[in-house]
Amino acid sequence: MTRGVASKILIVDDASFMRSVLKDIIKNNGLASEIFEAGDGIEAVKTFLKIKPDLVTMDVNMPKADGIQALRAILKIDPTAKVIMISSVEEKHIVQDAIKLGARDYVVKPFDRSNVPLVINKVIRQK
Amino acid sequence: MSENNYREMYLTEALEHVDIMNQALLKLEEQPDVKDHLDLIFRSAHTIKGMAATMGYEQTTDLCKNIENIFDAIRNKKQKLSSNLASALFKCIDVLQQMINDENKKIDLESYLSILKNPNKSQQIENDESMQPTQLPTIRVKMSDLDSLVNLVGELIISKMKLENTLRNEDSIKSKTALVDLGRLVSDLQYQSLKLRLIPIDTIFKRSERIVRDTANKLGKIVNLQIDGAKLELDRTILDAISEPLLHILRNCVDHGIESPSERKTLKKSESGNIKLSAYHVGEQIAIKIEDDGKGIDLEKVKAKAVENGILTQQEANEISDEKTIELLGTPGLSTAKTITDISGRGVGMDVVINKVQDIGGHVQITTETGKGTTMILLLPLSVSIIGGLLVNISNEKFVLPLSSITTTLKINNNEIKSLHGIEVIEYQDKIVPIVRVSDILEIKQDQYIVPGKVTIVIVDKGGKPYGLVVDSFERKQEIVIKKFSNASDSENAFHNATILPDGKVALILDPSMLI
């Protein structure tokens, strides 16, 4: 399998624990050269503007602005932005909406640690 | 990041969210129409749920999910927050907090879920005993703070010994009494500070249950795991260092040790294999024993592999004893499993396990019997930073031997050393004990004539067998504060640690098992 490498990945999650878990998965699989973090939807949009990441992982339930609001804003800024939604099982319907809005894929919590790199890889390689 | 760091992060963050839930629920009772409070609780329950699920805490995940559902229903006006419901929720948040604090806590989840459904019955678990705080108050401390505390105590011990040295020749009763007092205080302080770093072995034994269950399920085997001594406490650093090796050993036991149910049936063994995991004290050490009743290690296969990899010649392989063969398991790249399986083939072999245990000053003993099973004992020091040691002199140099490895000391006549097949031996307690001249191994000159005709020997134990180390003389037993060499990753070396003596000189700490 050819492996895509994103130079910058932005992880958005309000729990620093979840950000660390994701960060380790991304690091251990060599998926990014730089990893950035944001703890809520507003910070996510701000950070997106600042660093223009190649890929964003987006939690749904967050303070200030939720993942869907942040997704909308990010896609308005850059319609080609690659955003992967991170959700728990029962948020599936929300995620389906997110996909319609333009999210590229989704990962379900708790993570299957081998699945996350596959999804990220797939999305990085998309045009 | 290690599992333990995740656990620490989870603990801190999840407890913050419990606080948020408590506060928001209090406010919500006063102002039932303020949506912000609702959202806050919902999100906190949701966040804890996500983290708990990632950590594999099923009950916590389940409880959070149910709390979340209630607030979702309130948000959608399908349910009202009655005072009974609020009490039920408070009870659930309380038990949630307990479950976060104690990952091994098992609760009767159903009774909590039922009071969420029927809040009018929430009094039912009012006086549940498990709700009473039985634990003493605790605070969380950063591991690095504990490390520096223990380091400081170490420094204190060294300067106390320096002071003892200086005052040794003084006659003043006053200074002697003061010194005795100081000594007692320092050792109390040392005991307390080391105790702070102890955590129950239980924390890894619990994970063992999961590993054994999951591995057995994956392989279609039936394994009964018996656990003993989980309440014993070990230094955090040691526990961290051995948790991976231990889990690896257990995976190995299930994968390569225990036979499939049908195989076992043919062998007239019970269909379910047995693994016994126990922890107990052995003198100054803690032993963790893993016994299985599987097929045992195939020593012929180990020999064949060693020949194949050029570790042994065919002739050596023909002559080698079983014990020496078992020792070969510590050689890198000597995994005997035919195919690399998903379970044990993670590029980690027994050699890594053995080296990891040795790195923290421990030893691995393995005994195996074909068809009957394998027993592995991990002998671990109680502390990584301060040990009991015996100061010995070899050629005007001082060395330290860890007390944990010493059986006894002897002074014998030179002529009691016999030669057996070219190896120097002595007779000790009706056993033939091989003699090792430390000075030869360290390539330093031994003072031959300290006591003419007499030889000083320290009997040490390696893998249950005694060996005699010849030294010039020995001094007193004393506390040894271990100073790690900065780049001490080379476990091939007999000494990778040192200590500072009361006179300010540095003495190397010898690892007897590396000398033999």
XYZ file of C-alpha atoms in Angstrom:
643
model
C 0.000 0.000 0.000
C 1.383 3.376 -0.838
C 1.367 5.567 2.152
C 0.379 9.166 2.115
C 2.173 11.571 4.364
C 0.473 14.754 5.384
C 2.874 17.425 6.388
C 0.456 19.080 8.821
C -2.404 17.492 10.713
C -4.739 19.422 13.016
C -6.378 17.402 15.793
C -9.572 18.930 17.176
C -10.997 17.479 20.393
C -12.007 19.073 23.669
C -10.404 16.254 25.719
C -6.627 16.542 25.835
C -6.610 12.824 26.616
C -8.233 12.034 23.269
C -5.866 14.429 21.492
C -2.893 12.610 23.015
C -4.194 9.212 21.970
C -4.730 10.415 18.404
C -1.412 12.226 18.360
C 0.396 9.042 19.364
C -1.379 7.036 16.687
C -0.466 9.611 14.039
C 3.112 9.881 15.292
C 3.680 6.145 15.625
C 2.483 5.606 12.080
C 4.554 8.453 10.689
C 1.509 10.123 9.180
C 2.493 13.735 9.754
C 5.568 15.843 10.073
C 3.792 18.423 12.208
C 0.794 17.957 14.484
C -1.340 20.826 15.790
C -4.150 20.737 18.340
C -7.306 22.658 19.054
C -9.638 22.194 22.018
C -12.914 23.627 20.690
C -14.646 24.555 17.471
C -13.620 28.221 17.503
C -9.984 27.423 18.166
C -10.189 24.831 15.391
C -11.236 27.400 12.809
C -8.644 29.922 14.026
C -5.866 27.330 13.918
C -7.019 26.165 10.498
C -6.701 29.717 9.148
C -3.273 30.108 10.666
C -1.584 26.865 9.686
C -3.595 25.609 6.699
C -3.288 21.935 7.668
C -3.381 19.152 5.079
C -5.816 17.204 7.224
C -8.117 17.848 10.184
C -9.556 15.293 12.585
C -12.713 16.767 14.076
C -14.547 15.746 17.231
C -18.291 16.396 17.169
C -19.253 17.353 20.695
C -17.246 20.348 21.842
C -17.723 23.601 23.740
C -18.026 27.048 22.104
C -18.673 25.674 18.631
C -19.268 22.009 17.888
C -17.569 19.935 15.226
C -20.327 20.473 12.670
C -20.174 24.255 13.020
C -16.391 24.165 12.765
C -16.599 21.874 9.721
C -18.965 24.331 8.000
C -16.657 27.249 8.715
C -13.557 25.394 7.559
C -15.177 24.279 4.312
C -16.277 27.853 3.683
C -12.666 28.971 4.057
C -11.345 26.152 1.924
C -13.833 23.911 0.094
C -11.081 21.352 -0.588
C -10.183 20.985 3.125
C -9.814 17.373 4.197
C -11.730 16.818 7.433
C -12.224 13.463 9.134
C -14.979 13.373 11.743
C -14.287 11.607 15.033
C -17.485 10.423 16.645
C -18.986 8.006 19.066
C -21.289 5.317 17.789
C -24.574 7.031 18.539
C -23.535 10.194 16.732
C -23.660 8.349 13.438
C -26.585 10.353 12.108
C -24.698 13.567 12.826
C -21.701 12.155 11.028
C -23.829 11.294 8.013
C -24.875 14.943 7.908
C -21.231 15.922 8.190
C -20.325 13.713 5.236
C -23.079 15.406 3.216
C -21.599 18.758 4.185
C -18.226 17.677 2.850
C -16.367 15.769 5.562
C -14.196 13.143 3.872
C -14.648 10.231 6.241
C -15.234 9.374 9.858
C -13.677 7.353 12.664
C -15.733 5.905 15.494
C -14.728 6.185 19.169
C -13.308 4.159 20.878
C -10.642 3.912 18.214
C -9.637 0.716 16.618
C -5.988 1.736 16.612
C -5.215 0.048 13.337
C -8.218 1.582 11.593
C -7.329 5.212 12.276
C -4.122 5.202 10.168
C -5.973 3.483 7.332
C -8.679 6.140 7.227
C -6.161 8.986 7.525
C -4.043 7.456 4.771
C -7.011 7.051 2.520
C -8.100 10.652 2.958
C -4.591 12.076 2.557
C -4.304 10.343 -0.795
C -7.613 11.788 -2.015
C -7.430 14.777 -4.316
C 3.194 7.463 25.513
C 2.793 4.526 27.864
C -0.500 3.105 29.122
C 0.298 4.532 32.524
C 0.618 8.051 31.181
C -2.717 7.631 29.466
C -4.175 6.473 32.746
C -2.834 9.567 34.490
C -4.227 11.886 31.832
C -7.545 10.089 31.887
C -7.742 10.362 35.665
C -7.014 14.077 35.763
C -9.282 15.020 32.912
C -12.182 12.724 33.780
C -12.242 13.967 37.381
C -12.357 17.569 36.134
C -15.443 16.650 34.149
C -17.021 15.008 37.203
C -16.618 18.338 38.994
C -18.204 20.152 36.081
C -21.140 17.708 36.112
C -21.684 18.143 39.845
C -21.631 21.921 39.652
C -23.781 22.132 36.547
C -26.344 19.748 38.005
C -26.582 21.885 41.155
C -27.178 24.974 39.027
C -29.645 23.142 36.835
C -31.761 22.249 39.838
C -32.062 25.958 40.639
C -32.451 27.106 37.048
C -34.060 24.212 35.165
C -34.541 26.279 32.045
C -30.956 27.313 31.438
C -29.790 25.277 28.477
C -26.106 26.013 29.120
C -26.095 23.879 32.256
C -27.722 21.031 30.390
C -25.234 21.224 27.539
C -22.354 21.327 29.975
C -23.380 18.140 31.793
C -24.203 16.394 28.559
C -20.842 17.248 27.068
C -18.894 16.252 30.178
C -20.642 12.882 30.357
C -19.957 12.483 26.668
C -16.276 13.349 27.047
C -15.775 10.952 29.956
C -17.553 8.278 27.959
C -15.202 8.703 25.005
C -12.115 8.580 27.192
C -13.337 5.617 29.250
C -14.178 3.691 26.092
C -10.677 4.349 24.782
C -9.214 3.100 28.063
C -11.404 0.005 27.847
C -13.454 0.765 30.979
C -16.759 -0.750 30.024
C -18.806 0.004 33.139
C -17.738 3.644 33.180
C -18.594 3.954 29.492
C -21.983 2.390 30.062
C -22.876 4.578 33.005
C -21.860 7.758 31.149
C -23.912 6.737 28.173
C -26.992 6.382 30.352
C -26.395 9.734 32.062
C -25.950 11.278 28.645
C -29.256 9.785 27.478
C -31.123 11.310 30.411
C -29.837 14.786 29.592
C -30.556 14.285 25.944
C -34.151 13.468 26.886
C -34.344 16.534 29.150
C -32.891 18.663 26.359
C -35.541 17.383 23.986
C -38.252 18.020 26.592
C -39.074 14.336 26.761
C -38.260 14.221 30.449
C -38.269 16.648 33.364
C -35.597 17.003 35.991
C -37.530 16.053 39.109
C -35.795 16.288 42.436
C -35.795 12.510 42.610
C -34.120 12.296 39.245
C -31.572 14.854 40.380
C -30.761 12.737 43.459
C -30.465 9.667 41.295
C -28.106 11.553 38.998
C -25.999 12.768 41.907
C -25.672 9.196 43.093
C -24.581 8.108 39.665
C -22.042 10.921 39.452
C -20.691 9.857 42.846
C -20.221 6.286 41.783
C -18.792 7.494 38.481
C -16.164 9.381 40.419
C -15.314 6.255 42.405
C -15.002 4.213 39.236
C -12.690 6.786 37.675
C -10.509 6.882 40.784
C -10.297 3.123 41.093
C -10.105 1.387 37.764
C -10.686 -1.965 39.413
C -13.858 -0.961 41.155
C -16.737 -3.201 40.254
C -20.187 -1.859 40.871
C -23.672 -3.180 40.539
C -24.304 -1.084 37.445
C -27.841 -2.372 37.017
C -29.034 -0.846 40.267
C -27.723 2.552 39.194
C -29.266 2.267 35.772
C -32.563 1.277 37.352
C -32.688 4.354 39.586
C -32.111 6.466 36.497
C -35.158 4.796 34.960
C -37.235 4.905 38.128
C -35.915 7.884 40.075
C -38.646 7.457 42.682
C -36.802 4.436 43.961
C -33.535 6.260 44.257
C -33.566 5.848 48.035
C -32.917 2.167 47.459
C -29.196 2.610 47.282
C -29.047 5.399 49.811
C -27.137 3.344 52.317
C -25.238 1.189 49.924
C -22.045 0.366 51.739
C -19.917 0.759 48.680
C -20.913 4.407 48.683
C -19.305 5.026 52.034
C -15.854 6.448 51.660
C -13.644 3.713 53.038
C -10.403 4.985 51.620
C -8.220 7.492 53.388
C -8.026 10.859 51.682
C -5.504 10.917 48.861
C -3.927 13.516 46.639
C -2.344 13.080 43.251
C 1.327 13.942 42.937
C 3.493 14.169 39.858
C 5.833 11.188 39.531
C 8.762 13.539 38.884
C 8.174 15.220 42.251
C 8.377 11.847 43.983
C 11.537 11.070 42.061
C 13.233 14.219 43.246
C 12.078 13.555 46.816
C 13.666 10.112 46.732
C 16.807 11.595 45.162
C 17.052 14.118 47.958
C 16.631 11.405 50.561
C 19.444 9.560 48.817
C 21.688 12.591 49.066
C 20.719 12.926 52.713
C 21.730 9.327 53.419
C 25.094 9.899 51.787
C 25.803 13.011 53.832
C 24.621 11.253 56.992
C 27.153 8.514 56.309
C 29.843 11.134 55.699
C 28.999 12.688 59.035
C 29.173 9.283 60.743
C 32.569 8.789 59.209
C 33.832 12.133 60.470
C 32.457 11.657 63.975
C 33.472 8.039 64.301
C 36.595 8.854 66.280
C 34.945 11.416 68.520
C 34.288 10.460 72.078
C 31.545 12.949 72.748
C 28.407 11.157 73.924
C 26.349 14.129 72.808
C 27.407 13.950 69.198
C 26.892 10.184 69.190
C 23.345 10.487 70.521
C 22.580 13.190 68.002
C 23.923 10.960 65.270
C 21.758 8.026 66.354
C 18.686 10.276 66.349
C 19.580 11.626 62.948
C 20.110 8.113 61.653
C 16.698 7.021 62.833
C 14.999 10.040 61.314
C 16.751 9.595 58.011
C 15.778 5.954 57.764
C 12.154 6.778 58.665
C 12.177 9.450 56.012
C 13.661 7.033 53.529
C 11.016 4.427 54.326
C 8.191 6.943 53.972
C 9.474 8.410 50.739
C 9.950 5.012 49.145
C 6.497 3.986 50.341
C 4.996 6.915 48.444
C 6.134 5.346 45.224
C 4.508 1.992 45.891
C 1.423 0.882 44.049
C -0.345 -2.471 44.257
C 0.675 -5.155 41.790
C -3.036 -5.525 41.273
C -2.899 -2.770 38.664
C -1.034 -5.020 36.242
C -2.595 -8.251 37.406
C -5.993 -6.881 36.402
C -4.696 -6.179 32.931
C -3.376 -9.726 32.881
C -6.896 -11.058 33.197
C -7.901 -9.213 30.066
C -4.807 -10.275 28.124
C -5.260 -13.928 29.034
C -8.986 -13.862 28.274
C -8.587 -12.037 24.966
C -5.636 -14.135 23.822
C -7.364 -17.386 24.738
C -10.530 -16.317 22.914
C -8.581 -15.408 19.821
C -6.868 -18.789 19.765
C -9.888 -20.864 20.698
C -8.291 -22.041 23.911
C -9.789 -22.299 27.356
C -7.613 -20.863 30.085
C -8.295 -20.552 33.749
C -6.216 -17.801 35.355
C -5.685 -17.883 39.090
C -4.287 -14.789 40.758
C -2.639 -14.608 44.133
C -0.914 -11.841 46.065
C -2.324 -8.960 44.042
C -2.340 -6.742 47.133
C 1.460 -6.639 47.358
C 2.977 -3.299 46.494
C 5.858 -2.520 44.198
C 7.789 0.586 43.272
C 6.077 2.428 40.455
C 9.207 2.439 38.271
C 9.625 -1.305 38.658
C 5.975 -1.960 37.985
C 6.176 0.153 34.836
C 9.270 -1.699 33.697
C 7.845 -5.174 34.150
C 4.278 -4.695 33.019
C 5.034 -5.203 29.316
C 7.360 -8.180 29.926
C 4.780 -9.775 32.212
C 1.982 -9.385 29.706
C 4.279 -10.785 27.061
C 5.024 -13.836 29.178
C 1.305 -14.399 29.704
C 0.555 -14.086 26.002
C 3.344 -16.581 25.393
C 1.882 -18.952 27.992
C -1.497 -18.940 26.292
C -0.104 -18.981 22.767
C 2.772 -21.447 23.034
C 2.317 -23.074 26.433
C -1.309 -24.056 26.801
C -2.507 -26.631 24.278
C -5.812 -26.467 22.427
C -8.754 -28.122 24.239
C -8.709 -31.101 21.847
C -4.951 -31.584 22.244
C -5.344 -31.444 26.003
C -8.147 -33.991 25.875
C -5.917 -36.411 23.967
C -3.202 -35.855 26.559
C -5.696 -36.672 29.328
C -5.393 -33.158 30.712
C -8.346 -30.991 31.693
C -9.731 -29.178 28.656
C -9.081 -25.828 30.227
C -5.461 -24.913 30.730
C -4.335 -23.382 33.985
C -2.165 -20.366 34.526
C -1.308 -19.268 38.016
C -0.008 -15.783 38.567
C 1.263 -15.009 42.038
C 3.332 -12.432 43.857
C 5.132 -12.895 47.164
C 8.061 -11.629 49.178
C 11.423 -13.397 49.063
C 13.670 -11.697 51.566
C 14.448 -8.248 50.236
C 12.871 -8.991 46.901
C 9.461 -9.505 45.414
C 8.832 -12.538 43.268
C 6.233 -12.713 40.541
C 5.588 -16.286 39.528
C 3.854 -17.406 36.353
C 3.070 -21.120 36.201
C 1.280 -22.907 33.411
C 0.348 -26.542 32.901
C 0.934 -26.514 29.158
C 3.372 -28.352 26.992
C 6.576 -26.829 28.366
C 9.447 -25.313 26.404
C 10.848 -27.621 23.751
C 14.519 -27.541 24.710
C 15.559 -29.587 21.670
C 14.034 -26.906 19.487
C 15.901 -24.216 21.422
C 19.173 -26.083 20.867
C 18.447 -26.587 17.176
C 17.692 -22.927 16.777
C 20.881 -21.998 18.639
C 22.901 -24.210 16.287
C 21.103 -22.755 13.289
C 21.967 -19.235 14.427
C 25.573 -20.126 15.159
C 25.217 -19.599 18.896
C 26.206 -23.202 19.612
C 28.145 -25.771 17.626
C 26.418 -29.118 17.084
C 28.780 -30.713 19.582
C 28.084 -28.064 22.216
C 24.384 -28.584 21.623
C 24.767 -32.304 22.228
C 26.542 -31.759 25.526
C 24.732 -28.747 26.936
C 22.690 -29.175 30.123
C 18.995 -28.348 30.303
C 19.693 -25.410 32.602
C 22.234 -23.920 30.225
C 19.764 -24.432 27.393
C 17.147 -22.455 29.285
C 19.690 -19.679 29.790
C 19.996 -19.514 26.008
C 16.485 -18.096 25.916
C 18.068 -14.814 26.965
C 20.008 -14.655 23.694
C 18.582 -12.187 21.197
C 16.692 -13.632 18.254
C 16.010 -17.051 19.639
C 12.263 -17.346 19.531
C 11.247 -20.962 19.056
C 7.749 -20.348 17.812
C 7.591 -21.791 14.314
C 5.578 -19.047 12.770
C 5.303 -15.486 13.875
C 1.792 -15.354 15.220
C -0.317 -12.300 15.752
C -0.249 -12.999 19.456
C 3.370 -13.309 20.420
C 5.210 -12.394 17.281
C 5.662 -8.751 18.013
C 9.380 -8.864 17.567
C 9.685 -9.202 21.310
C 11.285 -12.409 22.423
C 12.148 -13.875 25.786
C 15.535 -12.157 25.486
C 13.878 -8.753 25.640
C 11.786 -9.835 28.615
C 14.852 -11.121 30.460
C 16.899 -8.017 29.653
C 14.149 -5.667 30.741
C 13.909 -7.400 34.094
C 17.698 -7.349 34.482
C 17.802 -3.656 33.643
C 15.944 -2.867 36.843
C 18.130 -5.176 38.893
C 15.880 -8.219 38.736
C 16.351 -11.793 37.530
C 14.283 -14.321 35.656
C 14.262 -17.979 36.668
C 12.756 -20.465 34.271
C 12.013 -24.116 34.855
C 10.185 -26.251 32.359
C 9.099 -29.838 32.025
C 8.015 -31.317 28.738
C 4.304 -32.026 28.732
C 3.827 -30.641 32.240
C 4.351 -26.917 31.885
C 6.637 -23.991 32.522
C 7.277 -21.870 35.592
C 8.843 -18.447 35.357
C 9.812 -16.398 38.358
C 10.641 -12.730 38.072
C 12.699 -11.704 41.091
C 12.468 -7.973 41.525
C 14.083 -5.459 43.863
C 11.730 -3.520 46.131
C 13.224 -0.235 45.126
C 15.267 1.018 42.230
C 17.022 3.768 44.053
C 18.161 2.579 47.473
C 19.265 -0.996 48.171
C 21.016 -2.892 50.909
C 24.578 -3.681 49.905
C 27.754 -5.298 51.154
C 30.956 -3.354 50.673
C 33.792 -5.607 49.496
C 37.459 -4.906 48.788
C 39.147 -6.255 45.724
C 42.710 -5.121 45.123
C 42.314 -1.929 47.135
C 39.180 -1.026 45.229
C 35.818 -0.969 46.901
C 32.833 -2.604 45.238
C 29.251 -3.108 46.316
C 27.374 -6.407 46.085
C 23.581 -6.111 46.423
C 22.401 -7.901 49.586
C 19.529 -9.389 47.633
C 21.956 -11.607 45.746
C 24.050 -12.687 48.739
C 23.396 -15.938 50.584
C 26.258 -15.783 53.071
C 29.929 -14.976 53.503
C 32.694 -17.447 54.362
C 36.360 -17.417 55.332
C 38.012 -20.674 54.342
C 41.485 -22.080 54.116
C 43.180 -21.900 50.763
C 43.485 -25.666 50.589
C 39.729 -26.112 50.806
C 39.484 -24.931 47.216
C 39.457 -28.029 45.037
C 39.708 -28.404 41.331
C 36.946 -30.263 39.520
C 37.280 -30.678 35.751
C 39.522 -27.640 35.789
C 36.984 -25.529 37.646
C 37.714 -24.273 41.130
C 35.069 -25.403 43.595
C 34.440 -25.533 47.314
C 32.149 -27.659 49.355
C 29.467 -25.698 51.106
C 26.510 -27.241 52.943
C 27.099 -30.562 51.145
C 26.986 -28.830 47.799
C 29.751 -28.366 45.280
C 29.959 -24.648 44.705
C 31.944 -23.193 41.787
C 34.352 -20.413 42.678
C 34.672 -17.229 40.685
C 37.671 -14.962 41.169
C 36.227 -11.500 40.721
C 39.644 -9.915 40.227
C 40.293 -12.138 37.201
C 37.037 -11.172 35.572
C 37.469 -7.494 36.250
C 41.100 -7.871 35.185
C 42.495 -6.245 38.267
C 45.280 -7.622 40.405
C 44.150 -9.384 43.543
C 46.090 -8.823 46.742
C 47.232 -12.322 47.463
C 48.446 -12.006 50.990
C 45.913 -10.124 53.028
C 45.399 -13.072 55.325
C 47.968 -15.702 54.374
C 46.368 -19.019 53.578
C 42.831 -17.704 54.013
C 40.319 -16.831 51.349
C 37.246 -14.666 51.732
C 34.250 -15.836 49.773
C 30.829 -14.334 49.247
C 28.231 -16.932 48.325
C 25.756 -15.524 45.834
C 22.711 -17.058 44.265
C 22.097 -17.160 40.566
C 18.970 -18.843 39.325
C 18.703 -20.893 42.504
C 22.299 -22.116 42.334
C 25.082 -20.962 44.656
C 28.346 -19.531 43.399
C 31.305 -18.329 45.446
C 32.879 -14.983 44.646
C 36.441 -14.583 45.886
C 37.125 -11.130 47.299
C 39.995 -9.734 49.383
C 37.837 -8.793 52.325
C 34.453 -7.389 53.090
C 33.322 -4.469 55.189
C 29.967 -3.663 56.730
C 26.498 -3.928 55.264
C 25.087 -0.549 54.423
C 22.460 1.341 52.523
C 23.502 1.997 48.989
C 22.105 4.897 47.026
C 22.198 3.880 43.390
C 23.567 6.398 40.936
C 22.825 5.370 37.375
C 25.554 5.878 34.812
C 24.267 8.290 32.253
C 24.331 5.947 29.277
C 23.850 2.673 31.061
C 21.931 0.838 28.412
C 24.556 -1.853 28.055
C 23.214 -4.689 30.142
C 26.093 -6.922 29.078
C 28.252 -5.130 31.591
C 28.652 -6.466 35.111
C 28.337 -2.983 36.528
C 26.203 -0.235 35.197
C 25.520 1.459 38.485
C 27.628 3.120 41.120
C 27.253 4.661 44.541
C 28.995 7.352 46.526
C 30.716 6.164 49.686
C 30.857 8.122 52.950
C 34.444 9.135 52.190
C 33.209 10.697 48.955
C 34.721 8.007 46.718
C 32.707 6.278 44.045
C 32.197 2.524 44.299
C 30.880 0.378 41.484
C 27.887 -1.814 42.179
C 28.543 -5.320 40.881
C 25.819 -7.439 39.400
C 26.928 -10.915 40.504
C 24.905 -12.673 37.832
C 26.964 -10.925 35.173
C 30.198 -12.162 36.739
C 29.248 -15.795 36.595
